[in-house]
Coordinates of C-alpha atoms in Angstrom, one line a residue:
M656 CA 11.8 -6.3 41.5
E657 CA 9.5 -3.7 43.1
S658 CA 8.3 -2.5 39.6
L659 CA 7.7 -6.1 38.6
G660 CA 5.6 -6.7 41.7
E661 CA 3.7 -3.5 41.0
A662 CA 3.0 -4.5 37.4
L663 CA 1.7 -8.0 38.4
Y664 CA -0.4 -6.5 41.2
T665 CA -1.9 -3.9 38.9
G666 CA -2.8 -6.6 36.3
A667 CA -4.2 -8.9 39.0
G668 CA -6.2 -6.1 40.5
M669 CA -7.9 -5.2 37.2
L670 CA -8.7 -8.9 36.6
W671 CA -10.1 -9.3 40.1
K672 CA -12.4 -6.3 39.6
A673 CA -13.7 -7.8 36.3
L674 CA -13.7 -11.5 37.2
W675 CA -17.4 -11.8 38.1
A676 CA -18.4 -9.9 34.9
L677 CA -16.4 -12.4 32.8
A678 CA -18.0 -15.4 34.5
F679 CA -21.5 -13.8 34.2
G680 CA -21.0 -13.0 30.6
Y681 CA -19.7 -16.4 29.6
L682 CA -22.6 -18.1 31.4
I683 CA -25.1 -16.0 29.4
S684 CA -23.1 -16.7 26.2
A685 CA -23.0 -20.5 26.9
G686 CA -26.8 -20.5 27.3
I687 CA -27.4 -18.6 24.1
Q688 CA -25.1 -20.9 22.1
V689 CA -27.1 -23.9 23.3
I690 CA -30.4 -22.3 22.3
V691 CA -29.1 -21.1 18.9
S692 CA -26.8 -23.4 17.0
R693 CA -24.3 -22.5 14.4
A694 CA -26.1 -24.7 11.9
Q695 CA -29.1 -22.5 12.3
M696 CA -27.0 -19.4 11.7
G697 CA -25.6 -20.5 8.4
R698 CA -28.9 -21.0 6.5
A699 CA -30.2 -17.6 5.3
L700 CA -27.1 -15.5 4.7
G701 CA -26.3 -16.3 1.0
E702 CA -27.5 -13.0 -0.5
R703 CA -26.2 -9.5 0.1
G704 CA -28.7 -7.1 1.7
L705 CA -29.4 -5.1 4.8
K706 CA -31.8 -7.7 6.1
E707 CA -29.2 -10.5 5.6
G708 CA -26.5 -8.3 7.1
A709 CA -28.6 -7.6 10.1
M710 CA -29.3 -11.3 10.6
A711 CA -25.6 -12.0 10.3
G712 CA -24.9 -9.4 13.0
F713 CA -27.5 -11.0 15.2
F714 CA -26.1 -14.5 14.7
G715 CA -22.6 -13.1 15.5
F716 CA -24.0 -11.5 18.6
V717 CA -25.3 -14.9 19.9
S718 CA -22.5 -17.1 18.6
S719 CA -19.2 -16.4 20.3
S720 CA -17.2 -14.4 22.8
C721 CA -13.7 -15.3 21.7
S722 CA -11.9 -13.6 18.8
F723 CA -10.3 -16.8 17.7
A724 CA -13.5 -18.8 17.9
A725 CA -15.2 -16.1 15.9
L726 CA -12.6 -16.5 13.2
A727 CA -13.4 -20.1 12.8
A728 CA -17.1 -19.5 12.9
S729 CA -17.0 -16.7 10.3
R730 CA -15.0 -19.0 8.0
T731 CA -17.7 -21.7 8.4
V732 CA -20.4 -19.2 7.5
L733 CA -18.5 -18.1 4.4
V734 CA -17.8 -21.6 3.3
K735 CA -21.4 -22.6 3.7
G736 CA -22.3 -20.0 1.1
A737 CA -22.8 -16.7 3.0
H738 CA -22.1 -13.6 1.1
P739 CA -18.6 -12.2 2.2
S740 CA -20.3 -9.0 3.5
N741 CA -22.5 -11.2 5.8
S742 CA -19.5 -13.2 7.0
M743 CA -17.8 -9.9 7.9
A744 CA -20.9 -8.6 9.7
F745 CA -20.9 -12.0 11.6
L746 CA -17.2 -11.6 12.5
I747 CA -17.6 -8.0 13.7
A748 CA -20.6 -8.7 15.8
S749 CA -19.2 -11.9 17.3
T750 CA -16.2 -9.9 18.7
N751 CA -17.6 -6.4 19.4
L752 CA -21.2 -7.0 20.4
V753 CA -20.8 -9.9 22.8
I754 CA -22.4 -9.5 26.2
E755 CA -19.4 -10.2 28.5
L756 CA -17.3 -7.6 26.7
G757 CA -20.0 -5.0 27.5
I758 CA -20.2 -6.1 31.2
V759 CA -16.4 -5.8 31.7
L760 CA -16.4 -2.4 29.9
Y761 CA -19.1 -1.3 32.3
V762 CA -17.2 -2.5 35.4
L763 CA -13.9 -0.8 34.3
L764 CA -15.0 2.3 32.4
G765 CA -18.8 2.8 32.8
W766 CA -22.0 2.7 30.7
R767 CA -20.9 5.3 28.1
F768 CA -18.2 3.0 26.9
V769 CA -20.6 0.1 26.7
L770 CA -23.0 2.2 24.6
G771 CA -20.0 3.5 22.5
N772 CA -18.8 -0.1 21.9
F773 CA -22.2 -1.2 20.8
A774 CA -22.5 1.8 18.4
L775 CA -18.9 1.0 17.2
G776 CA -19.9 -2.6 16.2
L777 CA -23.0 -1.4 14.4
L778 CA -21.1 1.2 12.5
M779 CA -18.3 -1.1 11.6
M780 CA -20.8 -3.5 10.1
L781 CA -22.4 -0.7 8.1
Y782 CA -19.1 0.6 6.8
A783 CA -17.9 -2.9 5.9
Y784 CA -21.1 -3.5 4.0
L785 CA -20.8 -0.2 2.1
L786 CA -17.1 -0.8 1.3
T787 CA -17.8 -4.3 -0.1
R788 CA -20.4 -2.7 -2.4
I789 CA -17.7 -0.3 -3.7
W790 CA -15.0 -3.0 -4.1
L791 CA -15.1 -6.8 -3.6
P792 CA -12.5 -8.7 -5.6
Q793 CA -14.4 -11.8 -6.7
D794 CA -11.2 -13.8 -7.5
A795 CA -10.0 -13.3 -3.9
V796 CA -13.4 -14.5 -2.6
D797 CA -13.3 -17.6 -4.8
E798 CA -9.8 -18.4 -3.6
A799 CA -10.8 -17.8 0.0
R800 CA -13.8 -20.1 -0.3
E801 CA -11.7 -22.9 -1.9
Q802 CA -9.0 -22.7 0.7
G803 CA -11.5 -22.3 3.5
E804 CA -13.3 -25.5 2.5
K805 CA -10.0 -27.4 2.7
A806 CA -9.3 -26.0 6.2
T807 CA -12.8 -26.5 7.6
Q808 CA -13.3 -29.8 9.5
E809 CA -16.5 -31.8 9.0
E810 CA -17.1 -31.3 12.7
E811 CA -15.7 -28.5 14.8
E812 CA -13.5 -29.5 17.7
H813 CA -16.2 -28.7 20.2
G814 CA -19.0 -30.0 18.0
Q815 CA -22.0 -27.8 18.1
Q816 CA -25.3 -29.6 18.2
E817 CA -28.8 -28.5 17.1
G818 CA -30.1 -25.7 19.3
L819 CA -32.6 -26.5 22.1
H820 CA -35.8 -24.6 22.8
W821 CA -35.0 -22.3 25.8
R822 CA -37.5 -24.3 28.0
D823 CA -35.6 -27.5 27.2
A824 CA -32.3 -25.9 27.7
L825 CA -33.1 -24.4 31.1
G826 CA -35.5 -27.1 32.3
S827 CA -33.6 -30.3 31.7
S828 CA -30.4 -31.9 33.0
D829 CA -29.2 -32.4 29.4
G830 CA -29.7 -28.7 28.7
W831 CA -27.7 -27.7 31.7
R832 CA -24.9 -30.2 30.7
R833 CA -24.8 -28.6 27.3
I834 CA -24.6 -25.1 28.9
A835 CA -21.9 -26.3 31.2
R836 CA -19.9 -27.8 28.3
S837 CA -20.2 -24.5 26.3
F838 CA -19.2 -22.5 29.4
V839 CA -16.1 -24.7 30.0
M840 CA -15.1 -24.6 26.3
E841 CA -15.4 -20.8 26.2
W842 CA -13.0 -20.5 29.1
K843 CA -10.6 -23.0 27.6
M844 CA -10.5 -20.8 24.5
V845 CA -10.0 -17.5 26.2
W846 CA -8.3 -17.9 29.5
K847 CA -4.8 -17.4 28.1
E848 CA -5.9 -14.4 26.2
I849 CA -7.6 -12.9 29.3
L850 CA -4.6 -13.5 31.5
F851 CA -2.2 -12.1 28.9
G852 CA -4.3 -9.0 28.3
F853 CA -4.6 -8.1 32.0
T854 CA -0.9 -8.8 32.6
I855 CA 0.2 -6.7 29.7
A856 CA -2.1 -3.9 30.8
G857 CA -0.3 -4.0 34.2
F858 CA 3.1 -4.0 32.7
I859 CA 2.3 -1.2 30.3
S860 CA 0.8 1.0 33.0
V861 CA 4.0 0.6 35.1
Y862 CA 6.8 0.4 32.7
I863 CA 5.8 2.7 29.8
P864 CA 5.9 6.4 30.7
Q865 CA 3.3 9.0 29.8
S866 CA 5.8 10.6 27.4
F867 CA 5.6 7.6 25.2
W868 CA 1.8 7.8 24.9
N869 CA 2.0 11.5 24.3
A870 CA 4.5 10.8 21.4
I871 CA 2.2 8.4 19.6
F872 CA -1.2 9.7 20.6
L873 CA -1.8 13.4 20.1
S874 CA -3.9 15.0 22.8
E875 CA -5.6 18.2 23.6
G876 CA -8.1 19.4 26.2
E877 CA -10.9 19.3 23.6
P878 CA -9.4 17.2 20.8
S879 CA -9.7 18.6 17.3
F880 CA -10.8 16.4 14.4
F881 CA -7.1 15.9 13.4
V882 CA -6.3 14.6 16.9
V883 CA -9.3 12.3 17.0
L884 CA -8.5 10.9 13.5
E885 CA -4.8 10.5 14.4
N886 CA -5.7 8.6 17.6
A887 CA -8.2 6.4 15.7
L888 CA -5.6 5.6 13.0
V889 CA -2.8 4.8 15.5
A890 CA -4.8 2.7 18.0
P891 CA -5.2 -0.3 15.7
V892 CA -1.5 -0.2 14.9
V893 CA -0.9 -0.5 18.7
A894 CA -3.4 -3.4 18.8
F895 CA -1.6 -5.1 15.9
F896 CA 1.5 -5.6 18.1
T897 CA -0.3 -6.7 21.2
F898 CA -1.5 -10.0 19.7
I899 CA -4.6 -9.9 22.0
G900 CA -8.2 -10.7 21.2
S901 CA -11.4 -8.8 22.1
M902 CA -11.6 -9.6 25.8
G903 CA -7.9 -9.0 26.4
N904 CA -8.3 -5.6 24.6
V905 CA -10.7 -4.3 27.3
P906 CA -8.1 -3.7 30.1
L907 CA -5.7 -2.2 27.5
A908 CA -8.5 0.1 26.3
A909 CA -9.1 1.2 30.0
M910 CA -5.3 1.8 30.3
L911 CA -5.3 3.9 27.1
W912 CA -8.2 6.0 28.4
S913 CA -6.3 6.7 31.6
K914 CA -3.4 7.9 29.4
Q915 CA -5.3 10.7 27.8
T916 CA -6.2 9.0 24.5
S917 CA -9.4 10.4 22.9
F918 CA -12.7 8.6 23.1
G919 CA -12.6 8.0 19.3
G920 CA -9.1 6.5 19.7
V921 CA -10.2 4.1 22.5
M922 CA -13.3 3.1 20.4
S923 CA -11.1 2.3 17.4
F924 CA -8.8 0.3 19.7
L925 CA -11.7 -1.8 21.0
G926 CA -12.5 -2.8 17.4
A927 CA -8.9 -3.5 16.6
D928 CA -8.7 -7.1 17.9
L929 CA -9.7 -8.0 14.3
V930 CA -6.4 -6.6 13.0
A931 CA -4.0 -8.0 15.6
A932 CA -1.0 -9.8 14.1
T933 CA -2.3 -13.2 15.2
V934 CA -5.7 -12.6 13.7
V935 CA -4.2 -11.5 10.3
W936 CA -2.0 -14.6 10.3
I937 CA -5.0 -16.9 11.0
H938 CA -6.9 -15.2 8.1
V939 CA -3.9 -16.0 5.9
K940 CA -4.0 -19.6 6.8
Y941 CA -7.8 -19.8 6.4
Y942 CA -8.2 -17.8 3.1
G943 CA -4.7 -17.1 1.6
W944 CA -2.9 -13.8 1.4
K945 CA -5.1 -12.1 -1.2
F946 CA -8.4 -12.2 0.7
A947 CA -6.7 -11.9 4.1
L948 CA -5.1 -8.6 3.2
Y949 CA -8.3 -7.3 1.6
L950 CA -10.3 -8.3 4.7
S951 CA -7.8 -6.8 7.1
G952 CA -7.6 -3.5 5.1
L953 CA -11.4 -3.3 5.0
L954 CA -11.7 -3.9 8.7
Y955 CA -9.0 -1.3 9.5
V956 CA -10.8 1.4 7.5
S957 CA -14.1 0.4 9.0
M958 CA -12.9 0.5 12.6
V959 CA -11.1 3.9 12.1
A960 CA -14.2 5.4 10.5
A961 CA -16.5 3.9 13.2
G962 CA -14.2 5.2 16.0
V963 CA -14.3 8.7 14.7
S964 CA -18.0 8.5 14.0
V965 CA -18.8 7.3 17.5
H966 CA -16.7 10.1 19.0
Y967 CA -18.6 12.9 17.2
L968 CA -22.0 11.1 17.6
F969 CA -21.4 11.2 21.4
A970 CA -20.1 14.7 21.2
A971 CA -23.3 15.8 19.4
M972 CA -25.4 14.2 22.1
N973 CA -23.2 15.6 24.9
L974 CA -22.3 12.0 26.0
L975 CA -18.5 12.1 25.8
P976 CA -17.1 10.7 29.1
E977 CA -15.1 13.2 31.0
K978 CA -13.7 11.3 34.0
R979 CA -10.5 9.5 33.4
P980 CA -9.9 7.1 36.3
A981 CA -6.3 6.3 37.0
V982 CA -5.3 2.6 36.6
E983 CA -5.0 2.5 40.4
E984 CA -8.8 3.3 40.7
M985 CA -9.5 0.1 38.7
I986 CA -7.9 -2.1 41.3
A987 CA -10.1 -3.3 44.2
F988 CA -8.8 -5.9 46.7
E989 CA -11.2 -5.2 49.5
I990 CA -14.4 -6.5 51.0
D991 CA -17.0 -4.8 48.8
Y992 CA -19.6 -5.7 46.2
T993 CA -16.8 -7.0 43.8
F994 CA -15.6 -9.5 46.5
W995 CA -19.1 -10.9 47.0
L996 CA -20.0 -11.0 43.3
N997 CA -16.7 -12.8 42.6
L998 CA -17.4 -15.3 45.3
V999 CA -20.8 -16.1 43.9
F1000 CA -19.6 -16.5 40.4
I1001 CA -16.6 -18.5 41.4
L1002 CA -19.0 -21.0 43.0
I1003 CA -21.3 -20.9 39.9
S1004 CA -18.3 -21.5 37.7
A1005 CA -17.1 -24.4 39.8
S1006 CA -20.6 -25.9 39.6
M1007 CA -20.4 -25.6 35.8
V1008 CA -17.1 -27.3 35.7
W1009 CA -18.4 -30.1 38.0
L1010 CA -21.5 -30.5 35.8
H1011 CA -19.4 -30.7 32.6
T1012 CA -16.9 -33.2 34.1
S1013 CA -19.6 -35.5 35.6
G1014 CA -21.5 -35.4 32.3
K1015 CA -18.3 -36.3 30.4
Q1016 CA -17.6 -39.2 32.7
Q1017 CA -21.2 -40.5 32.2
N1018 CA -20.8 -40.3 28.4
D1019 CA -17.4 -42.1 28.6
A1020 CA -18.9 -44.8 30.8
S1021 CA -21.8 -45.3 28.4
A1022 CA -19.5 -45.5 25.5
G1023 CA -17.4 -48.1 27.4
H1024 CA -20.5 -50.3 28.1
E1025 CA -21.5 -50.1 24.4
N1026 CA -18.1 -51.3 23.4

């Protein structure tokens, strides 16, 4: 029972330290989603090209913060006629380049991991683009589009509307109600993933000994290329069995770093939410086995190559992080800046929930009067 309590305490402590960052990130994400709608994203991505790929990456960056929402959004982009390489860029950016993930990485691991994750996302998009130029099975793409059209609803469950100008979004009650609605919907989609991720991180840190990590992740003082490559190859396999999306991967990445995994291995793991078992299965349901396996294999190669590339890019610039904080150092139940920031953002979150609820009640009352 003592170990169980320690595992729960560890997971809760990591979540407490990152709570304000999560709320802050989702608030920014909600505002961006109100200003830039998904309908606007799907218009100019039909052709393959670096410009279109960059646009797809930008739209992914502003679109989503949840792996599972990103899967649905990327399917919509593909079905609307986007080139598969652009839908992949959209998918990668909407899981790896989102603001809140960077903020939580900064809180738990520092700015070098934020910069590394950003470079990882860009390189994954570049490698995926190059790989689709080498081999893109058109029959699998056609089948994926056909099945995707059947699976796509006419209106998504949380119905995106046309984007507002930022002045209208921030300067009107309707704009803030939309932001509140997006904020609440984001949390509804990810709260289980976040809780699961931090809980699993706590249990892994307590129950799995260092000898296990030494057995599956090779380690050296200054890792050789073989060690970095092995770490980058194995990390996504670990992620496959965690069933966790991008935000849930962050505490696990912090835990892996504390267990002596190389920087390249941790980077590869941060991209590996796209090959978790649940994600692969959703791709199968969306597109069929042929395209799902092609997509998963392409993403796996891209994240391994990107993880290794980021490691040596940072090594060349003398930016590889050296400090490996123990998991205990990531737990902070005390009256410090984390406490006050959490208090502020809990109040902001509560106001967003109130604004969403009151707006929903007003809409229901108006609909009742019309009937």
